[in-house]
Short mmCIF file of C-alpha atoms and ligand atoms in Angstrom, two decimals:
data_model
loop_
_atom_site.label_atom_id
_atom_site.label_comp_id
_atom_site.label_asym_id
_atom_site.label_seq_id
_atom_site.Cartn_x
_atom_site.Cartn_y
_atom_site.Cartn_z
CA MET A 8 113.53 39.67 -5.48
CA PRO A 9 110.40 40.33 -3.70
CA PHE A 10 110.90 41.87 -0.01
CA ILE A 11 111.10 39.26 2.55
CA ASN A 12 108.07 40.67 4.48
CA GLU A 13 105.52 40.15 1.56
CA ARG A 14 106.92 36.63 1.31
CA LEU A 15 106.69 36.06 5.17
CA ASP A 16 103.12 37.75 4.97
CA ALA A 17 101.91 35.37 2.02
CA ASN A 18 103.38 32.31 3.67
CA ARG A 19 101.72 33.47 6.85
CA GLU A 20 98.25 33.43 5.34
CA SER A 21 98.81 29.95 4.07
CA ILE A 22 100.00 28.60 7.05
CA GLU A 23 97.28 29.79 9.00
CA LYS A 24 94.44 28.67 6.29
CA ASP A 25 95.91 25.34 6.97
CA ARG A 26 95.94 25.68 10.79
CA ALA A 27 92.11 26.99 10.53
CA ALA A 28 91.45 23.66 8.39
CA SER A 29 93.16 21.29 10.88
CA GLY A 30 92.07 22.36 14.39
CA PRO A 31 94.47 24.22 16.84
CA VAL A 32 97.93 22.87 15.93
CA ARG A 33 100.75 25.30 16.59
CA VAL A 34 103.53 24.99 13.95
CA SER A 35 106.68 26.95 13.58
CA ARG A 36 107.45 28.43 10.15
CA PHE A 37 110.89 27.85 11.15
CA ARG A 38 112.22 24.37 10.13
CA PHE A 39 115.49 24.05 12.34
CA GLU A 40 115.21 22.17 15.62
CA PRO A 41 116.75 23.96 18.61
CA ASP A 42 117.72 20.34 19.97
CA ALA A 43 119.42 19.36 16.82
CA VAL A 44 121.44 22.74 16.58
CA MET A 45 122.38 22.41 20.16
CA SER A 46 123.55 18.84 20.16
CA ARG A 47 125.57 19.87 17.25
CA LEU A 48 127.14 22.88 19.37
CA ARG A 49 127.48 20.89 22.56
CA GLU A 50 129.70 18.25 20.16
CA GLN A 51 131.61 20.82 18.82
CA ILE A 52 132.46 23.87 21.43
CA VAL A 53 134.11 23.03 24.78
CA GLY A 54 134.37 25.15 27.78
CA GLN A 55 131.62 27.62 27.21
CA PRO A 56 128.49 25.91 28.87
CA GLU A 57 127.10 29.44 29.93
CA ALA A 58 127.22 30.60 26.22
CA LEU A 59 125.49 27.67 24.80
CA THR A 60 123.01 27.62 27.28
CA ALA A 61 122.37 31.38 26.35
CA MET A 62 122.14 29.89 22.62
CA GLU A 63 119.51 27.22 23.32
CA ALA A 64 117.27 29.59 24.87
CA MET A 65 117.65 32.17 22.07
CA LEU A 66 116.92 29.34 19.59
CA VAL A 67 113.79 28.22 21.41
CA ARG A 68 112.52 31.81 21.64
CA VAL A 69 113.25 32.31 17.81
CA LYS A 70 111.51 29.02 17.02
CA ALA A 71 108.54 29.99 18.94
CA ASP A 72 108.44 32.95 16.90
CA ILE A 73 106.88 35.45 19.26
CA GLY A 74 109.50 38.40 18.85
CA GLU A 75 108.49 41.97 18.51
CA GLU A 76 107.60 42.39 14.89
CA ASN A 77 109.95 45.46 13.71
CA ARG A 78 113.26 43.90 15.03
CA PRO A 79 115.79 41.37 14.50
CA LEU A 80 114.73 38.14 15.94
CA ALA A 81 117.74 38.15 18.12
CA VAL A 82 120.67 40.38 18.77
CA HIS A 83 123.54 39.05 20.72
CA LEU A 84 127.05 40.37 21.60
CA PHE A 85 129.88 37.88 22.12
CA LEU A 86 132.74 39.04 24.65
CA GLY A 87 135.91 37.56 25.31
CA PRO A 88 139.56 36.95 24.33
CA THR A 89 140.53 35.73 20.93
CA GLY A 90 140.28 31.92 19.82
CA VAL A 91 137.86 30.75 22.31
CA GLY A 92 135.01 29.77 20.00
CA LYS A 93 132.92 33.05 19.39
CA THR A 94 133.18 32.94 15.56
CA GLU A 95 133.11 29.28 15.51
CA THR A 96 129.71 29.23 17.53
CA VAL A 97 127.90 31.26 14.95
CA ARG A 98 129.42 29.36 12.44
CA LEU A 99 128.39 26.03 13.70
CA ILE A 100 124.63 27.79 14.01
CA ALA A 101 124.89 28.70 10.39
CA GLU A 102 125.58 25.31 9.65
CA ALA A 103 122.89 23.75 11.50
CA ILE A 104 120.26 26.12 10.33
CA ALA A 105 121.38 27.23 6.86
CA GLY A 106 123.14 23.83 6.15
CA ASN A 107 126.29 25.62 5.44
CA ARG A 108 128.83 27.13 7.94
CA ASP A 109 129.43 29.88 5.24
CA GLY A 110 125.57 30.66 5.45
CA VAL A 111 126.42 33.57 7.54
CA CYS A 112 126.92 37.40 6.32
CA ARG A 113 130.18 37.89 8.03
CA ILE A 114 131.25 41.65 8.22
CA ASP A 115 134.98 42.41 9.59
CA MET A 116 134.97 45.76 11.50
CA ASN A 117 138.37 45.60 11.58
CA THR A 118 138.79 45.87 7.83
CA LEU A 119 135.67 48.45 7.43
CA ALA A 120 137.57 50.80 10.31
CA GLN A 121 140.78 50.59 8.28
CA GLU A 122 138.92 51.79 5.19
CA HIS A 123 137.00 54.30 7.33
CA TYR A 124 134.46 53.57 4.73
CA ALA A 125 130.96 53.16 6.02
CA ALA A 126 129.86 53.16 2.29
CA ALA A 127 130.95 49.70 2.16
CA LEU A 128 128.05 48.67 4.28
CA THR A 129 125.13 50.84 2.49
CA GLY A 130 126.29 51.88 -0.95
CA ALA A 131 127.82 55.05 -1.59
CA PRO A 132 125.28 58.22 -1.53
CA PRO A 133 124.07 59.72 -4.61
CA GLY A 134 126.70 61.29 -6.51
CA TYR A 135 129.73 59.55 -5.25
CA VAL A 136 131.63 56.73 -7.06
CA GLY A 137 130.24 53.56 -6.89
CA SER A 138 126.58 54.71 -6.04
CA LYS A 139 124.93 53.30 -8.94
CA GLU A 140 126.06 49.90 -8.16
CA GLY A 141 124.69 50.48 -4.67
CA HIS A 142 127.38 48.04 -3.87
CA SER A 143 127.43 46.46 0.03
CA LEU A 144 128.89 44.23 1.80
CA PHE A 145 125.79 42.52 3.22
CA ASP A 146 124.74 39.31 1.39
CA PRO A 147 120.86 39.76 1.09
CA ASP A 148 120.03 36.36 0.85
CA LYS A 149 122.07 35.33 3.97
CA VAL A 150 120.86 38.41 5.90
CA GLN A 151 117.34 37.71 5.15
CA GLY A 152 117.20 34.28 5.13
CA SER A 153 113.76 32.82 3.79
CA PHE A 154 110.24 31.90 5.41
CA SER A 155 111.49 28.63 6.77
CA LYS A 156 114.99 29.74 8.06
CA PRO A 157 116.28 32.55 9.91
CA GLY A 158 119.27 34.61 8.18
CA ILE A 159 122.40 35.11 10.13
CA VAL A 160 124.80 38.02 10.39
CA LEU A 161 127.99 38.56 11.91
CA PHE A 162 129.72 41.63 12.78
CA ASP A 163 133.25 40.62 13.97
CA GLU A 164 135.17 42.64 16.25
CA ILE A 165 132.55 45.51 16.58
CA GLU A 166 134.75 47.41 19.01
CA LYS A 167 136.92 48.34 15.94
CA ALA A 168 133.61 50.08 13.93
CA SER A 169 133.50 53.89 13.28
CA LYS A 170 131.15 56.11 14.86
CA GLU A 171 129.41 56.28 11.42
CA VAL A 172 129.29 52.68 11.23
CA VAL A 173 128.08 52.27 14.65
CA ARG A 174 125.27 54.54 13.82
CA ILE A 175 124.16 52.72 11.25
CA LEU A 176 124.17 49.24 13.05
CA LEU A 177 122.15 51.26 15.76
CA ASN A 178 119.55 52.02 13.16
CA VAL A 179 119.30 48.32 12.27
CA LEU A 180 118.81 47.16 15.81
CA ASP A 181 116.16 49.76 16.13
CA THR A 182 113.92 49.36 13.09
CA GLY A 183 115.26 45.77 11.91
CA ARG A 184 115.92 47.52 8.24
CA LEU A 185 118.84 49.40 6.33
CA VAL A 186 117.76 51.88 3.77
CA PHE A 187 120.61 52.56 1.51
CA PRO A 188 121.70 56.38 0.98
CA SER A 189 120.53 56.14 -2.51
CA GLY A 190 117.05 55.52 -1.23
CA ASN A 191 116.28 52.78 -3.70
CA ARG A 192 117.32 49.64 -1.85
CA GLU A 193 116.81 48.14 1.69
CA ILE A 194 117.77 44.98 3.36
CA ASP A 195 115.75 43.59 6.03
CA PHE A 196 117.00 42.57 9.00
CA ARG A 197 113.71 41.67 10.80
CA ASN A 198 114.11 37.82 9.85
CA THR A 199 117.81 37.79 10.99
CA LEU A 200 119.91 36.42 14.05
CA ILE A 201 122.41 39.25 14.74
CA PHE A 202 125.73 38.02 16.20
CA MET A 203 128.49 40.65 17.08
CA THR A 204 131.65 39.82 18.86
CA SER A 205 134.23 42.08 20.62
CA ASN A 206 137.38 41.60 22.45
CA ALA A 207 136.90 44.72 24.67
CA GLY A 208 137.31 44.20 28.18
CA ALA A 209 139.29 40.86 27.61
CA LEU A 210 142.62 42.79 27.79
CA ASP A 211 141.37 44.77 31.07
CA ALA A 212 140.35 41.53 32.80
CA GLU A 213 143.73 39.99 31.87
CA ALA A 214 145.54 43.52 33.38
CA TYR A 215 143.19 43.19 36.48
CA HIS A 216 144.01 39.49 37.06
CA HIS A 217 147.89 40.56 36.59
CA ARG A 218 147.44 43.59 39.19
CA TYR A 219 145.61 41.22 41.63
CA GLN A 220 148.13 38.32 41.44
CA HIS A 221 150.78 41.02 42.11
CA GLY A 222 149.04 43.17 44.19
CA TRP A 223 148.00 44.01 47.83
CA ARG A 224 145.03 42.74 47.76
CA ARG A 225 145.92 39.11 47.15
CA TRP A 226 148.61 39.43 50.13
CA LEU A 227 145.46 40.66 52.48
CA GLY A 228 143.82 37.48 51.64
CA LEU A 229 140.89 39.72 49.43
CA ARG A 230 139.17 38.08 46.61
CA PRO A 231 139.45 39.24 43.18
CA GLY A 232 136.93 41.62 42.23
CA ASN A 233 133.63 41.15 40.55
CA GLY A 234 134.14 39.99 36.82
CA GLN A 235 130.87 41.53 36.02
CA VAL A 236 131.80 44.97 37.20
CA LEU A 237 135.20 45.04 35.28
CA ARG A 238 133.38 43.75 32.32
CA ASP A 239 130.57 46.48 32.54
CA SER A 240 133.00 49.25 33.00
CA ALA A 241 135.09 48.07 29.71
CA LEU A 242 132.04 47.84 27.77
CA ARG A 243 130.83 51.38 28.81
CA ARG A 244 134.41 52.73 27.90
CA HIS A 245 133.84 51.12 24.27
CA PHE A 246 130.19 51.76 23.47
CA ASP A 247 127.34 54.09 23.85
CA PRO A 248 124.86 53.00 26.48
CA GLU A 249 122.15 53.24 23.66
CA PHE A 250 123.84 50.83 21.50
CA LEU A 251 124.29 48.42 24.77
CA ASN A 252 120.52 48.92 25.32
CA ARG A 253 119.81 47.39 22.08
CA ILE A 254 121.48 44.20 22.68
CA ASP A 255 119.15 41.31 24.11
CA GLN A 256 122.02 39.42 25.50
CA ILE A 257 125.49 39.98 26.21
CA LEU A 258 127.67 36.75 26.89
CA THR A 259 131.27 36.41 28.06
CA PHE A 260 132.94 33.67 26.42
CA ASN A 261 135.57 31.88 29.02
CA ASN A 262 139.45 31.75 28.48
CA LEU A 263 140.41 28.26 27.43
CA THR A 264 142.16 26.55 29.95
CA ASP A 265 144.56 23.91 29.17
CA ASN A 266 141.90 20.77 30.12
CA TRP A 267 139.70 22.29 27.02
CA LEU A 268 142.49 22.33 24.92
CA GLU A 269 142.80 18.93 25.45
CA ALA A 270 139.16 18.13 24.74
CA LEU A 271 139.63 20.29 21.57
CA LEU A 272 142.59 18.37 20.73
CA ASP A 273 140.45 14.94 20.95
CA ILE A 274 137.73 16.75 18.74
CA GLU A 275 140.40 17.44 15.98
CA LEU A 276 141.87 14.09 16.21
CA ALA A 277 138.64 12.45 15.97
CA GLY A 278 137.80 14.23 12.85
CA LEU A 279 141.35 13.14 11.79
CA ASN A 280 140.86 9.35 12.28
CA LYS A 281 137.63 9.69 10.45
CA ARG A 282 139.08 10.90 7.22
CA LEU A 283 142.14 8.30 8.08
CA ALA A 284 139.56 5.35 8.10
CA ARG A 285 138.75 5.94 4.56
CA LYS A 286 142.70 4.87 3.76
CA GLN A 287 142.09 2.14 6.55
CA ALA A 288 144.72 3.74 8.72
CA GLU A 289 144.09 5.07 12.58
CA LEU A 290 146.22 7.46 14.45
CA THR A 291 147.08 7.83 18.12
CA LEU A 292 149.19 10.71 19.86
CA SER A 293 152.04 10.04 22.35
CA PRO A 294 151.54 11.69 25.80
CA GLU A 295 154.72 13.85 25.09
CA LEU A 296 153.11 15.24 21.60
CA ARG A 297 149.89 15.84 23.44
CA ALA A 298 151.60 17.80 26.12
CA GLU A 299 153.50 19.85 23.54
CA LEU A 300 150.68 20.54 21.33
CA CYS A 301 148.20 21.66 24.35
CA HIS A 302 150.62 23.37 26.66
CA GLY A 303 153.66 24.49 24.35
CA TYR A 304 151.66 27.84 23.62
CA ASP A 305 150.64 31.20 25.20
CA SER A 306 146.87 30.34 26.29
CA ARG A 307 146.08 33.81 25.86
CA TYR A 308 145.89 33.07 22.20
CA GLY A 309 143.26 30.43 22.75
CA ALA A 310 143.01 27.28 20.46
CA ARG A 311 144.30 29.07 17.69
CA GLU A 312 148.01 27.93 17.94
CA MET A 313 147.07 24.64 18.80
CA LEU A 314 144.88 24.23 15.87
CA ARG A 315 147.61 25.38 13.46
CA ALA A 316 150.14 23.33 14.85
CA PHE A 317 147.94 20.54 14.35
CA ARG A 318 147.61 21.25 10.58
CA GLN A 319 151.08 22.53 10.09
CA ARG A 320 153.07 20.03 12.11
CA LEU A 321 151.13 17.11 12.65
CA GLU A 322 149.04 16.56 9.56
CA PRO A 323 151.88 16.82 6.93
CA ALA A 324 153.59 13.98 9.16
CA VAL A 325 150.60 12.09 9.02
CA ALA A 326 150.57 12.23 5.36
CA ARG A 327 154.38 11.22 4.94
CA ALA A 328 154.06 8.10 6.96
CA LEU A 329 150.68 7.29 5.15
CA LEU A 330 152.45 7.21 1.71
CA ALA A 331 155.65 5.90 3.17
CA PHE A 332 154.14 2.60 4.80
CA PRO A 333 151.08 1.89 2.39
CA GLU A 334 150.57 -1.77 4.52
CA SER A 335 150.29 -0.18 8.02
CA ARG A 336 147.04 0.70 9.74
CA GLN A 337 148.15 1.78 12.94
CA PHE A 338 150.26 5.03 13.57
CA GLU A 339 151.75 6.91 16.19
CA ALA A 340 152.84 10.48 16.33
CA ASP A 341 155.29 11.48 18.70
CA VAL A 342 157.84 14.56 18.93
CA HIS A 343 161.33 14.68 19.60
CA ASN A 344 163.20 18.26 19.63
CA LYS A 345 160.12 20.01 18.62
CA GLU A 346 160.37 17.65 15.52
CA VAL A 347 156.87 15.82 15.14
CA THR A 348 157.29 12.21 13.46
CA VAL A 349 154.81 9.63 12.86
CA HIS A 350 155.82 6.01 13.09
CA GLN A 351 154.07 2.58 12.27
CA TYR A 352 152.86 1.19 15.42
CA VAL A 353 153.87 -2.14 16.44
CA GLU A 354 152.24 -3.53 19.75
N1 LIG B 4 135.61 26.54 22.64
C1 LIG B 4 135.93 26.32 21.40
N2 LIG B 4 135.60 24.84 20.93
C2 LIG B 4 135.79 24.54 19.83
N3 LIG B 4 136.45 25.08 18.97
C3 LIG B 4 137.31 26.38 19.57
C4 LIG B 4 136.87 27.01 20.51
N4 LIG B 4 137.43 28.18 20.73
C5 LIG B 4 138.21 28.05 19.58
N5 LIG B 4 138.13 26.98 18.74
C6 LIG B 4 138.57 26.85 17.30
O1 LIG B 4 139.73 27.41 17.49
C7 LIG B 4 139.70 28.54 16.11
C8 LIG B 4 139.40 29.97 16.40
O2 LIG B 4 138.36 30.04 17.16
P1 LIG B 4 137.23 31.44 16.89
O3 LIG B 4 135.95 30.99 17.40
O4 LIG B 4 137.18 31.70 15.35
O5 LIG B 4 137.82 32.58 17.94
P2 LIG B 4 137.22 33.64 18.55
O6 LIG B 4 136.80 33.83 19.70
O7 LIG B 4 138.37 34.66 18.03
O8 LIG B 4 136.09 34.21 17.50
C9 LIG B 4 138.46 28.10 15.10
O9 LIG B 4 139.04 26.85 14.17
C10 LIG B 4 137.78 27.02 16.15
O10 LIG B 4 137.20 25.83 15.82
MG1 LIG B 5 136.20 35.78 15.82
#
């Protein structure tokens, strides 16, 4: 495969020729429409308005294609507790841009750290086992994208990365390239949106909140400290300043409060009802089941528990009811003694 920059240059020339012929019309090489990407994000991601506003600004900037030459198109770090939509946001962007939610090259730092194996990123150096294959976790097509599409990379749980891996990353952020130690291969990140996620600071924030709730500051009527200060000190504890300096924007995802879980439940239910409509069926949830699904779990784990219960407790009961009552159209799901039941709905 020719290197992306050669392709980019060739295509740039042809676009410029067209432009010269047709007068001063400013056309982006990128096919995606920021508005379309955003309406998908706003439909599917709840409770994170600041992060979404930042994504909009990023998409517009990338579409205008005025970034620095030898850097990735964008570099963002998403902070926040688990299960609040960090990875989902990246997957939805991939779906909107690449046409596929798996169009993102996801590198799980957790596994890399466990393996102590930076070579998994860059292929082994010459002489080591595996160096011939130059095997890498990076999928070059997803990383490099194409002339009309940015590539997308997600480094998940970045705080788990070993020093060696961070050094490799630093280099990528700096030069927009990753040269393999074997010397004969390189991956180009200059056409790439880079996302990193971390829950560094989420635990600190929670511990702080706990101390505040039980501490003297509250009794004296002092307001809680500034979250920004807290976040920055947690960040400095986990990452070197030179690494942080190379990130375009650091965004904090909020805890999902109960109301947002309800909103998410409605999105999930709408999805299920769309599928049920193909079977001429429709499902409603009793208030008790709603409450159990949204408030029956420790909200520290974000949306995950609720979604798991939806799939593992509700959907099988719905499936059984569909088969048991082939003539019915309306169903209602309820809960008794932790048991989810689905029955025909009679007015
Ligand atoms: N704010 C949110 N809006 C919509 N869905 C969410 C949100 N937060 C979590 N989810 C859902 O919960 C699951 C876990 O979210 P994920 O984005 O993987 O969490 P994390 O923040 O740990 O990366 C996904 O299936 C996702 O659809
Ligand atoms: Mg995640």
